[in-house]
Amino acid sequence: GDLMLDRYWFGDVSRISPEAPVPVVKIGKIEERLGGAGNVARNVSSIGARCALVSVMGSDDASRKIDHLLKLESINNQIIRDPELTTTIKLRVIGRQQQLVRLDFEAKPDKQILTQTLLEFESKVKESDVVILSDYGKGCLTNVAEMINICNTLSKPVIVDPKGSDFTRYKGANVITPNRDELHLATGISERDSDLPKKISVLCKELDFEALLLTRSEKGMTLFEQNGTQFHVPALAQEVYDVSGAGDTVIAIIGVMIANGETLQSAVKWANKAAGLVVAKLGTAVVVGEELFSED
C-alpha cells in the first residue's frame, strides 16, 4: 500500500510571532515513525506476526529512514525504489501536546514502477496467508483491481482500507473497512439511514464483498456481512488522545486474526480492543502483544 514517513517536531510554545499571528515553536525533539502502509505493517509485526511490505518510494533521505525503521521492526522490506520519486513525508509540528500544523511532501509514482510493483506483489502473495491493502490515495494502489484479482486467483483473503469516491475499484475484496465519511463519500450511504443494513448488504452483493466493517469513531464499529448479519462492538477507549493511525491498527489486527484462523466477528473484537489502546497514544502508534492479549 501507500507508504510514508511520519515525522514529528515537538517543542514549547511561549509566544506569538511578531511577523504573523502564529505561535513560535521552539523545537526540542524530533521523532520519525513508519506511516501509512508502513504503520499497518508495524502493527502486524508488533503483535508477533510475520509481515512483508510491498510499496514504492524514492531513493532519498526519507527512504533511507524508512529502510532503517523497517529493519528495527523486523518487517520484510519488499519496496521498489524510484530515483525520480519523492518519498511521501507527513511532517507534524506539535506544541504543548497539540498538533499546530501538518506539512505534506509527496508525488505519485509512474506507471512503469507500478507495473514492477505488481510483479513483486504477486510474488509475495503466493507466500502469504492474508493480504492487506492500505490505500491512502498516493498512487501505489493504482492497480488495485489487478491486485485483488491476483489474491482471488490464488485464494488468498484480501482486506482493504479504502480511499476515495469509488469503491467499485475494490470489487472482489473479502472485507473493506471504511469509516463513516469514506462510506458516505463513495456510496452516498449515511450511518443515519434507517435502512443502513439493507443498503450495505446490497453494496456487498454488487461488489462481491464478504463483509464491510464500518468504523464509527466513538460509537465503535459495526460489521455488516453480505447475508445481512450485523455484529456491533462499542468503543473501548477510556480517553481519546489521538485518532491518527487507528484505522491502520484495525486493519492490521483483523488481517493477523484471520491469518490465525479466527472468525471475522472474533477478529473484529480484537481489532476494536486494539483501536481503543492506540487512540490513547500520540501519533501513529501501535499496540503490542502484551497489551492486546492481557486479561484487563
PDB file of C-alpha atoms in Angstrom:
ATOM      1  CA  GLY A   1       0.000   0.000   0.000  1.00  0.00           C
ATOM      2  CA  ASP A   2       0.878   3.685   0.228  1.00  0.00           C
ATOM      3  CA  LEU A   3       3.976   4.118   2.364  1.00  0.00           C
ATOM      4  CA  MET A   4       5.080   7.300   4.088  1.00  0.00           C
ATOM      5  CA  LEU A   5       7.376   8.653   6.758  1.00  0.00           C
ATOM      6  CA  ASP A   6       5.622  10.319   9.677  1.00  0.00           C
ATOM      7  CA  ARG A   7       7.921  12.983  11.107  1.00  0.00           C
ATOM      8  CA  TYR A   8       7.120  14.782  14.371  1.00  0.00           C
ATOM      9  CA  TRP A   9       8.692  18.015  15.609  1.00  0.00           C
ATOM     10  CA  PHE A  10       7.925  18.561  19.285  1.00  0.00           C
ATOM     11  CA  GLY A  11       8.511  21.885  21.007  1.00  0.00           C
ATOM     12  CA  ASP A  12       7.466  24.518  23.513  1.00  0.00           C
ATOM     13  CA  VAL A  13       5.197  27.444  22.709  1.00  0.00           C
ATOM     14  CA  SER A  14       5.652  30.552  24.813  1.00  0.00           C
ATOM     15  CA  ARG A  15       4.976  33.458  22.480  1.00  0.00           C
ATOM     16  CA  ILE A  16       3.302  34.652  19.276  1.00  0.00           C
ATOM     17  CA  SER A  17       5.422  35.572  16.284  1.00  0.00           C
ATOM     18  CA  PRO A  18       5.866  39.322  15.627  1.00  0.00           C
ATOM     19  CA  GLU A  19       5.758  38.517  11.897  1.00  0.00           C
ATOM     20  CA  ALA A  20       2.269  36.966  11.846  1.00  0.00           C
ATOM     21  CA  PRO A  21      -0.407  35.894  14.367  1.00  0.00           C
ATOM     22  CA  VAL A  22       1.019  32.384  14.722  1.00  0.00           C
ATOM     23  CA  PRO A  23       2.736  30.606  17.632  1.00  0.00           C
ATOM     24  CA  VAL A  24       6.509  30.319  17.731  1.00  0.00           C
ATOM     25  CA  VAL A  25       7.529  26.718  18.427  1.00  0.00           C
ATOM     26  CA  LYS A  26      10.974  26.100  19.865  1.00  0.00           C
ATOM     27  CA  ILE A  27      11.719  22.572  18.660  1.00  0.00           C
ATOM     28  CA  GLY A  28      13.200  20.318  21.321  1.00  0.00           C
ATOM     29  CA  LYS A  29      12.683  16.801  19.954  1.00  0.00           C
ATOM     30  CA  ILE A  30      12.247  15.095  16.578  1.00  0.00           C
ATOM     31  CA  GLU A  31      10.677  11.655  16.068  1.00  0.00           C
ATOM     32  CA  GLU A  32      10.238   9.615  12.905  1.00  0.00           C
ATOM     33  CA  ARG A  33       7.802   6.731  12.505  1.00  0.00           C
ATOM     34  CA  LEU A  34       6.509   4.489   9.750  1.00  0.00           C
ATOM     35  CA  GLY A  35       3.270   5.873   8.315  1.00  0.00           C
ATOM     36  CA  GLY A  36       0.501   4.697   6.005  1.00  0.00           C
ATOM     37  CA  ALA A  37       1.029   1.087   4.927  1.00  0.00           C
ATOM     38  CA  GLY A  38       4.227   1.194   6.983  1.00  0.00           C
ATOM     39  CA  ASN A  39       2.178   1.744  10.128  1.00  0.00           C
ATOM     40  CA  VAL A  40      -0.086  -1.168   9.161  1.00  0.00           C
ATOM     41  CA  ALA A  41       2.989  -3.385   8.775  1.00  0.00           C
ATOM     42  CA  ARG A  42       4.370  -2.103  12.075  1.00  0.00           C
ATOM     43  CA  ASN A  43       1.132  -3.062  13.850  1.00  0.00           C
ATOM     44  CA  VAL A  44       1.249  -6.539  12.292  1.00  0.00           C
ATOM     45  CA  SER A  45       4.842  -7.059  13.402  1.00  0.00           C
ATOM     46  CA  SER A  46       4.334  -5.581  16.884  1.00  0.00           C
ATOM     47  CA  ILE A  47       1.992  -8.378  17.949  1.00  0.00           C
ATOM     48  CA  GLY A  48       4.350 -11.083  16.723  1.00  0.00           C
ATOM     49  CA  ALA A  49       3.182 -11.845  13.170  1.00  0.00           C
ATOM     50  CA  ARG A  50       5.458 -12.010  10.129  1.00  0.00           C
ATOM     51  CA  CYS A  51       4.922  -9.285   7.563  1.00  0.00           C
ATOM     52  CA  ALA A  52       6.232  -8.363   4.110  1.00  0.00           C
ATOM     53  CA  LEU A  53       5.704  -4.793   2.917  1.00  0.00           C
ATOM     54  CA  VAL A  54       5.333  -4.109  -0.812  1.00  0.00           C
ATOM     55  CA  SER A  55       5.269  -0.443  -1.821  1.00  0.00           C
ATOM     56  CA  VAL A  56       7.071   2.273  -3.778  1.00  0.00           C
ATOM     57  CA  MET A  57       9.327   5.046  -2.516  1.00  0.00           C
ATOM     58  CA  GLY A  58      12.154   7.262  -3.707  1.00  0.00           C
ATOM     59  CA  SER A  59      15.893   6.986  -3.178  1.00  0.00           C
ATOM     60  CA  ASP A  60      16.156   9.976  -0.871  1.00  0.00           C
ATOM     61  CA  ASP A  61      16.848  10.670   2.789  1.00  0.00           C
ATOM     62  CA  ALA A  62      13.301   9.783   3.815  1.00  0.00           C
ATOM     63  CA  SER A  63      13.581   6.399   2.074  1.00  0.00           C
ATOM     64  CA  ARG A  64      16.768   5.612   3.997  1.00  0.00           C
ATOM     65  CA  LYS A  65      14.999   6.479   7.251  1.00  0.00           C
ATOM     66  CA  ILE A  66      12.181   4.111   6.269  1.00  0.00           C
ATOM     67  CA  ASP A  67      14.668   1.324   5.490  1.00  0.00           C
ATOM     68  CA  HIS A  68      16.148   1.745   8.968  1.00  0.00           C
ATOM     69  CA  LEU A  69      12.763   1.745  10.701  1.00  0.00           C
ATOM     70  CA  LEU A  70      11.614  -1.357   8.816  1.00  0.00           C
ATOM     71  CA  LYS A  71      14.743  -3.179   9.916  1.00  0.00           C
ATOM     72  CA  LEU A  72      14.146  -2.183  13.539  1.00  0.00           C
ATOM     73  CA  GLU A  73      10.586  -3.552  13.325  1.00  0.00           C
ATOM     74  CA  SER A  74      11.684  -6.829  11.651  1.00  0.00           C
ATOM     75  CA  ILE A  75       9.459  -6.137   8.617  1.00  0.00           C
ATOM     76  CA  ASN A  76      10.372  -7.865   5.351  1.00  0.00           C
ATOM     77  CA  ASN A  77      11.257  -4.942   3.067  1.00  0.00           C
ATOM     78  CA  GLN A  78       9.993  -5.564  -0.479  1.00  0.00           C
ATOM     79  CA  ILE A  79       9.810  -1.912  -1.540  1.00  0.00           C
ATOM     80  CA  ILE A  80      10.535  -0.810  -5.111  1.00  0.00           C
ATOM     81  CA  ARG A  81      12.786   2.261  -5.454  1.00  0.00           C
ATOM     82  CA  ASP A  82      12.204   5.039  -7.973  1.00  0.00           C
ATOM     83  CA  PRO A  83      15.057   7.594  -8.000  1.00  0.00           C
ATOM     84  CA  GLU A  84      12.719  10.144  -9.601  1.00  0.00           C
ATOM     85  CA  LEU A  85      10.073   9.839  -6.885  1.00  0.00           C
ATOM     86  CA  THR A  86       9.793  11.953  -3.740  1.00  0.00           C
ATOM     87  CA  THR A  87       9.114   9.691  -0.773  1.00  0.00           C
ATOM     88  CA  THR A  88       5.928  10.802   0.972  1.00  0.00           C
ATOM     89  CA  ILE A  89       6.515  12.644   4.261  1.00  0.00           C
ATOM     90  CA  LYS A  90       3.920  13.950   6.692  1.00  0.00           C
ATOM     91  CA  LEU A  91       5.581  16.469   8.978  1.00  0.00           C
ATOM     92  CA  ARG A  92       3.620  17.384  12.098  1.00  0.00           C
ATOM     93  CA  VAL A  93       4.603  20.252  14.390  1.00  0.00           C
ATOM     94  CA  ILE A  94       3.468  19.614  17.969  1.00  0.00           C
ATOM     95  CA  GLY A  95       3.362  22.328  20.633  1.00  0.00           C
ATOM     96  CA  ARG A  96       2.045  21.762  24.146  1.00  0.00           C
ATOM     97  CA  GLN A  97       0.877  18.291  23.118  1.00  0.00           C
ATOM     98  CA  GLN A  98      -1.313  19.740  20.331  1.00  0.00           C
ATOM     99  CA  GLN A  99      -0.759  19.493  16.595  1.00  0.00           C
ATOM    100  CA  LEU A 100      -0.264  23.013  15.247  1.00  0.00           C
ATOM    101  CA  VAL A 101       0.347  22.284  11.568  1.00  0.00           C
ATOM    102  CA  ARG A 102       0.972  19.395   9.174  1.00  0.00           C
ATOM    103  CA  LEU A 103       3.174  19.699   6.098  1.00  0.00           C
ATOM    104  CA  ASP A 104       2.909  17.069   3.326  1.00  0.00           C
ATOM    105  CA  PHE A 105       5.620  16.243   0.794  1.00  0.00           C
ATOM    106  CA  GLU A 106       4.530  13.766  -1.872  1.00  0.00           C
ATOM    107  CA  ALA A 107       4.402  12.761  -5.539  1.00  0.00           C
ATOM    108  CA  LYS A 108       2.678   9.896  -7.341  1.00  0.00           C
ATOM    109  CA  PRO A 109       4.728   7.004  -8.826  1.00  0.00           C
ATOM    110  CA  ASP A 110       4.727   6.460 -12.593  1.00  0.00           C
ATOM    111  CA  LYS A 111       3.132   3.530 -14.446  1.00  0.00           C
ATOM    112  CA  GLN A 112       6.402   1.714 -15.167  1.00  0.00           C
ATOM    113  CA  ILE A 113       7.301   1.478 -11.481  1.00  0.00           C
ATOM    114  CA  LEU A 114       3.748   0.400 -10.626  1.00  0.00           C
ATOM    115  CA  THR A 115       3.984  -2.447 -13.148  1.00  0.00           C
ATOM    116  CA  GLN A 116       7.187  -3.592 -11.474  1.00  0.00           C
ATOM    117  CA  THR A 117       5.486  -3.325  -8.084  1.00  0.00           C
ATOM    118  CA  LEU A 118       2.608  -5.510  -9.292  1.00  0.00           C
ATOM    119  CA  LEU A 119       5.066  -8.283 -10.174  1.00  0.00           C
ATOM    120  CA  GLU A 120       6.672  -8.046  -6.735  1.00  0.00           C
ATOM    121  CA  PHE A 121       3.219  -8.078  -5.152  1.00  0.00           C
ATOM    122  CA  GLU A 122       2.206 -11.284  -6.950  1.00  0.00           C
ATOM    123  CA  SER A 123       5.422 -12.971  -5.846  1.00  0.00           C
ATOM    124  CA  LYS A 124       4.803 -12.160  -2.163  1.00  0.00           C
ATOM    125  CA  VAL A 125       1.079 -13.039  -2.255  1.00  0.00           C
ATOM    126  CA  LYS A 126       1.972 -16.632  -3.094  1.00  0.00           C
ATOM    127  CA  GLU A 127       3.855 -16.870   0.220  1.00  0.00           C
ATOM    128  CA  SER A 128       1.212 -15.120   2.353  1.00  0.00           C
ATOM    129  CA  ASP A 129      -1.775 -16.231   4.439  1.00  0.00           C
ATOM    130  CA  VAL A 130      -3.659 -12.949   4.073  1.00  0.00           C
ATOM    131  CA  VAL A 131      -3.210  -9.713   2.099  1.00  0.00           C
ATOM    132  CA  ILE A 132      -3.861  -6.215   3.473  1.00  0.00           C
ATOM    133  CA  LEU A 133      -4.210  -3.300   1.041  1.00  0.00           C
ATOM    134  CA  SER A 134      -3.761   0.118   2.659  1.00  0.00           C
ATOM    135  CA  ASP A 135      -4.987   2.862   0.322  1.00  0.00           C
ATOM    136  CA  TYR A 136      -4.087   6.453   1.208  1.00  0.00           C
ATOM    137  CA  GLY A 137      -4.689   7.743  -2.318  1.00  0.00           C
ATOM    138  CA  LYS A 138      -0.979   8.322  -3.014  1.00  0.00           C
ATOM    139  CA  GLY A 139      -0.887   6.184  -6.157  1.00  0.00           C
ATOM    140  CA  CYS A 140       0.694   2.922  -5.055  1.00  0.00           C
ATOM    141  CA  LEU A 141      -2.653   1.109  -5.393  1.00  0.00           C
ATOM    142  CA  THR A 142      -3.472   2.430  -8.862  1.00  0.00           C
ATOM    143  CA  ASN A 143      -3.597  -1.222  -9.984  1.00  0.00           C
ATOM    144  CA  VAL A 144      -5.698  -2.349  -7.016  1.00  0.00           C
ATOM    145  CA  ALA A 145      -8.224  -4.208  -9.208  1.00  0.00           C
ATOM    146  CA  GLU A 146      -5.432  -6.371 -10.619  1.00  0.00           C
ATOM    147  CA  MET A 147      -4.056  -6.913  -7.108  1.00  0.00           C
ATOM    148  CA  ILE A 148      -7.407  -8.146  -5.823  1.00  0.00           C
ATOM    149  CA  ASN A 149      -7.756 -10.406  -8.850  1.00  0.00           C
ATOM    150  CA  ILE A 150      -4.346 -11.929  -8.082  1.00  0.00           C
ATOM    151  CA  CYS A 151      -5.437 -12.586  -4.491  1.00  0.00           C
ATOM    152  CA  ASN A 152      -8.699 -14.178  -5.648  1.00  0.00           C
ATOM    153  CA  THR A 153      -6.915 -16.353  -8.198  1.00  0.00           C
ATOM    154  CA  LEU A 154      -4.534 -17.593  -5.503  1.00  0.00           C
ATOM    155  CA  SER A 155      -7.387 -17.975  -2.954  1.00  0.00           C
ATOM    156  CA  LYS A 156      -5.817 -15.507  -0.520  1.00  0.00           C
ATOM    157  CA  PRO A 157      -8.126 -13.427   1.719  1.00  0.00           C
ATOM    158  CA  VAL A 158      -7.761  -9.724   0.936  1.00  0.00           C
ATOM    159  CA  ILE A 159      -8.741  -6.868   3.249  1.00  0.00           C
ATOM    160  CA  VAL A 160      -8.864  -3.249   2.064  1.00  0.00           C
ATOM    161  CA  ASP A 161      -8.713   0.036   3.942  1.00  0.00           C
ATOM    162  CA  PRO A 162     -10.284   2.192   1.197  1.00  0.00           C
ATOM    163  CA  LYS A 163      -9.880   5.751  -0.005  1.00  0.00           C
ATOM    164  CA  GLY A 164     -11.668   7.997  -2.472  1.00  0.00           C
ATOM    165  CA  SER A 165     -15.078   8.212  -4.093  1.00  0.00           C
ATOM    166  CA  ASP A 166     -15.177   4.895  -5.955  1.00  0.00           C
ATOM    167  CA  PHE A 167     -15.454   1.578  -4.113  1.00  0.00           C
ATOM    168  CA  THR A 168     -16.011  -0.354  -7.363  1.00  0.00           C
ATOM    169  CA  ARG A 169     -12.233  -0.489  -7.792  1.00  0.00           C
ATOM    170  CA  TYR A 170     -12.117  -2.815  -4.755  1.00  0.00           C
ATOM    171  CA  LYS A 171     -14.611  -5.307  -6.218  1.00  0.00           C
ATOM    172  CA  GLY A 172     -13.901  -8.840  -5.046  1.00  0.00           C
ATOM    173  CA  ALA A 173     -12.189  -7.934  -1.773  1.00  0.00           C
ATOM    174  CA  ASN A 174     -13.207 -10.122   1.165  1.00  0.00           C
ATOM    175  CA  VAL A 175     -13.514  -7.255   3.645  1.00  0.00           C
ATOM    176  CA  ILE A 176     -13.471  -3.477   3.258  1.00  0.00           C
ATOM    177  CA  THR A 177     -13.056  -1.171   6.281  1.00  0.00           C
ATOM    178  CA  PRO A 178     -14.294   2.400   5.596  1.00  0.00           C
ATOM    179  CA  ASN A 179     -15.065   4.979   8.246  1.00  0.00           C
ATOM    180  CA  ARG A 180     -18.341   6.903   8.182  1.00  0.00           C
ATOM    181  CA  ASP A 181     -17.084   9.718   5.960  1.00  0.00           C
ATOM    182  CA  GLU A 182     -15.413   7.356   3.493  1.00  0.00           C
ATOM    183  CA  LEU A 183     -18.582   5.272   3.153  1.00  0.00           C
ATOM    184  CA  HIS A 184     -20.734   8.339   2.510  1.00  0.00           C
ATOM    185  CA  LEU A 185     -18.312   9.865   0.004  1.00  0.00           C
ATOM    186  CA  ALA A 186     -18.038   6.708  -2.071  1.00  0.00           C
ATOM    187  CA  THR A 187     -21.611   5.417  -1.914  1.00  0.00           C
ATOM    188  CA  GLY A 188     -23.907   8.143  -0.584  1.00  0.00           C
ATOM    189  CA  ILE A 189     -24.846   5.802   2.276  1.00  0.00           C
ATOM    190  CA  SER A 190     -25.089   7.525   5.681  1.00  0.00           C
ATOM    191  CA  GLU A 191     -24.912   5.714   9.013  1.00  0.00           C
ATOM    192  CA  ARG A 192     -28.109   7.610   9.908  1.00  0.00           C
ATOM    193  CA  ASP A 193     -30.066   5.886   7.125  1.00  0.00           C
ATOM    194  CA  SER A 194     -32.954   3.881   8.562  1.00  0.00           C
ATOM    195  CA  ASP A 195     -32.280   1.075   6.096  1.00  0.00           C
ATOM    196  CA  LEU A 196     -28.499   1.131   6.561  1.00  0.00           C
ATOM    197  CA  PRO A 197     -28.089  -2.678   6.885  1.00  0.00           C
ATOM    198  CA  LYS A 198     -30.073  -3.318   3.718  1.00  0.00           C
ATOM    199  CA  LYS A 199     -28.130  -0.717   1.726  1.00  0.00           C
ATOM    200  CA  ILE A 200     -24.781  -2.123   2.822  1.00  0.00           C
ATOM    201  CA  SER A 201     -25.928  -5.688   2.113  1.00  0.00           C
ATOM    202  CA  VAL A 202     -26.850  -4.640  -1.433  1.00  0.00           C
ATOM    203  CA  LEU A 203     -23.481  -2.902  -1.815  1.00  0.00           C
ATOM    204  CA  CYS A 204     -21.636  -6.019  -0.636  1.00  0.00           C
ATOM    205  CA  LYS A 205     -23.529  -8.197  -3.120  1.00  0.00           C
ATOM    206  CA  GLU A 206     -22.940  -5.792  -6.014  1.00  0.00           C
ATOM    207  CA  LEU A 207     -19.201  -5.535  -5.321  1.00  0.00           C
ATOM    208  CA  ASP A 208     -18.734  -9.109  -4.105  1.00  0.00           C
ATOM    209  CA  PHE A 209     -17.554  -8.145  -0.617  1.00  0.00           C
ATOM    210  CA  GLU A 210     -17.902 -10.825   2.023  1.00  0.00           C
ATOM    211  CA  ALA A 211     -18.368  -8.047   4.576  1.00  0.00           C
ATOM    212  CA  LEU A 212     -17.991  -4.340   5.249  1.00  0.00           C
ATOM    213  CA  LEU A 213     -16.632  -3.161   8.593  1.00  0.00           C
ATOM    214  CA  LEU A 214     -17.852   0.365   9.324  1.00  0.00           C
ATOM    215  CA  THR A 215     -15.630   2.149  11.847  1.00  0.00           C
ATOM    216  CA  ARG A 216     -17.724   4.688  13.746  1.00  0.00           C
ATOM    217  CA  SER A 217     -15.280   6.552  15.992  1.00  0.00           C
ATOM    218  CA  GLU A 218     -16.797   6.993  19.481  1.00  0.00           C
ATOM    219  CA  LYS A 219     -19.647   4.604  18.550  1.00  0.00           C
ATOM    220  CA  GLY A 220     -17.309   1.679  17.989  1.00  0.00           C
ATOM    221  CA  MET A 221     -17.537  -0.417  14.841  1.00  0.00           C
ATOM    222  CA  THR A 222     -20.160  -2.497  13.070  1.00  0.00           C
ATOM    223  CA  LEU A 223     -19.583  -5.488  10.818  1.00  0.00           C
ATOM    224  CA  PHE A 224     -22.151  -5.837   8.038  1.00  0.00           C
ATOM    225  CA  GLU A 225     -21.968  -9.192   6.273  1.00  0.00           C
ATOM    226  CA  GLN A 226     -23.266  -9.796   2.770  1.00  0.00           C
ATOM    227  CA  ASN A 227     -26.003 -12.113   4.060  1.00  0.00           C
ATOM    228  CA  GLY A 228     -27.463  -9.294   6.189  1.00  0.00           C
ATOM    229  CA  THR A 229     -25.895 -10.308   9.513  1.00  0.00           C
ATOM    230  CA  GLN A 230     -24.790  -7.425  11.746  1.00  0.00           C
ATOM    231  CA  PHE A 231     -22.229  -7.517  14.535  1.00  0.00           C
ATOM    232  CA  HIS A 232     -21.576  -4.383  16.588  1.00  0.00           C
ATOM    233  CA  VAL A 233     -18.863  -3.712  19.172  1.00  0.00           C
ATOM    234  CA  PRO A 234     -18.864  -0.488  21.247  1.00  0.00           C
ATOM    235  CA  ALA A 235     -15.769   1.688  21.521  1.00  0.00           C
ATOM    236  CA  LEU A 236     -13.496   0.674  24.392  1.00  0.00           C
ATOM    237  CA  ALA A 237     -11.246   3.737  24.695  1.00  0.00           C
ATOM    238  CA  GLN A 238     -11.424   5.397  28.088  1.00  0.00           C
ATOM    239  CA  GLU A 239      -9.700   8.524  26.792  1.00  0.00           C
ATOM    240  CA  VAL A 240      -9.146   9.517  23.161  1.00  0.00           C
ATOM    241  CA  TYR A 241      -5.813  11.298  22.746  1.00  0.00           C
ATOM    242  CA  ASP A 242      -5.062  10.944  19.019  1.00  0.00           C
ATOM    243  CA  VAL A 243      -7.055   9.016  16.384  1.00  0.00           C
ATOM    244  CA  SER A 244      -4.386   9.212  13.656  1.00  0.00           C
ATOM    245  CA  GLY A 245      -3.397   5.718  12.553  1.00  0.00           C
ATOM    246  CA  ALA A 246      -6.284   3.966  14.320  1.00  0.00           C
ATOM    247  CA  GLY A 247      -7.581   2.633  11.008  1.00  0.00           C
ATOM    248  CA  ASP A 248      -4.124   1.162  10.338  1.00  0.00           C
ATOM    249  CA  THR A 249      -4.325  -0.735  13.608  1.00  0.00           C
ATOM    250  CA  VAL A 250      -7.832  -2.014  12.904  1.00  0.00           C
ATOM    251  CA  ILE A 251      -6.999  -3.480   9.510  1.00  0.00           C
ATOM    252  CA  ALA A 252      -3.684  -4.904  10.735  1.00  0.00           C
ATOM    253  CA  ILE A 253      -5.252  -6.771  13.636  1.00  0.00           C
ATOM    254  CA  ILE A 254      -8.120  -8.079  11.512  1.00  0.00           C
ATOM    255  CA  GLY A 255      -5.598  -9.396   8.997  1.00  0.00           C
ATOM    256  CA  VAL A 256      -3.489 -11.115  11.635  1.00  0.00           C
ATOM    257  CA  MET A 257      -6.509 -12.716  13.292  1.00  0.00           C
ATOM    258  CA  ILE A 258      -7.906 -14.019  10.008  1.00  0.00           C
ATOM    259  CA  ALA A 259      -4.481 -15.431   9.139  1.00  0.00           C
ATOM    260  CA  ASN A 260      -4.526 -17.116  12.563  1.00  0.00           C
ATOM    261  CA  GLY A 261      -7.838 -18.833  11.801  1.00  0.00           C
ATOM    262  CA  GLU A 262     -10.170 -16.578  13.824  1.00  0.00           C
ATOM    263  CA  THR A 263     -13.701 -15.891  12.607  1.00  0.00           C
ATOM    264  CA  LEU A 264     -14.421 -12.460  11.185  1.00  0.00           C
ATOM    265  CA  GLN A 265     -16.509 -11.483  14.213  1.00  0.00           C
ATOM    266  CA  SER A 266     -13.750 -12.572  16.583  1.00  0.00           C
ATOM    267  CA  ALA A 267     -11.218 -10.607  14.517  1.00  0.00           C
ATOM    268  CA  VAL A 268     -13.407  -7.502  14.843  1.00  0.00           C
ATOM    269  CA  LYS A 269     -13.467  -7.879  18.646  1.00  0.00           C
ATOM    270  CA  TRP A 270      -9.674  -7.977  18.763  1.00  0.00           C
ATOM    271  CA  ALA A 271      -9.384  -5.033  16.349  1.00  0.00           C
ATOM    272  CA  ASN A 272     -11.762  -2.977  18.466  1.00  0.00           C
ATOM    273  CA  LYS A 273      -9.693  -3.622  21.592  1.00  0.00           C
ATOM    274  CA  ALA A 274      -6.521  -2.664  19.726  1.00  0.00           C
ATOM    275  CA  ALA A 275      -8.089   0.553  18.431  1.00  0.00           C
ATOM    276  CA  GLY A 276      -9.087   1.512  21.967  1.00  0.00           C
ATOM    277  CA  LEU A 277      -5.471   1.146  23.043  1.00  0.00           C
ATOM    278  CA  VAL A 278      -3.824   3.125  20.232  1.00  0.00           C
ATOM    279  CA  VAL A 279      -6.123   6.166  20.324  1.00  0.00           C
ATOM    280  CA  ALA A 280      -4.854   6.817  23.852  1.00  0.00           C
ATOM    281  CA  LYS A 281      -1.349   7.310  22.393  1.00  0.00           C
ATOM    282  CA  LEU A 282       0.127  10.255  20.479  1.00  0.00           C
ATOM    283  CA  GLY A 283       0.556   9.998  16.732  1.00  0.00           C
ATOM    284  CA  THR A 284       0.759   6.901  14.551  1.00  0.00           C
ATOM    285  CA  ALA A 285       1.132   4.372  17.357  1.00  0.00           C
ATOM    286  CA  VAL A 286       0.950   0.589  17.592  1.00  0.00           C
ATOM    287  CA  VAL A 287      -0.445  -1.934  20.009  1.00  0.00           C
ATOM    288  CA  VAL A 288       1.938  -4.607  21.290  1.00  0.00           C
ATOM    289  CA  GLY A 289       1.090  -8.195  22.089  1.00  0.00           C
ATOM    290  CA  GLU A 290       1.379  -7.750  25.856  1.00  0.00           C
ATOM    291  CA  GLU A 291      -1.290  -5.033  25.753  1.00  0.00           C
ATOM    292  CA  LEU A 292      -3.631  -6.728  23.319  1.00  0.00           C
ATOM    293  CA  PHE A 293      -3.601 -10.167  24.878  1.00  0.00           C
ATOM    294  CA  SER A 294      -3.737  -9.073  28.518  1.00  0.00           C
ATOM    295  CA  GLU A 295      -6.750 -10.088  30.564  1.00  0.00           C
ATOM    296  CA  ASP A 296      -7.587  -6.471  31.512  1.00  0.00           C
TER     297      ASP A 296
END
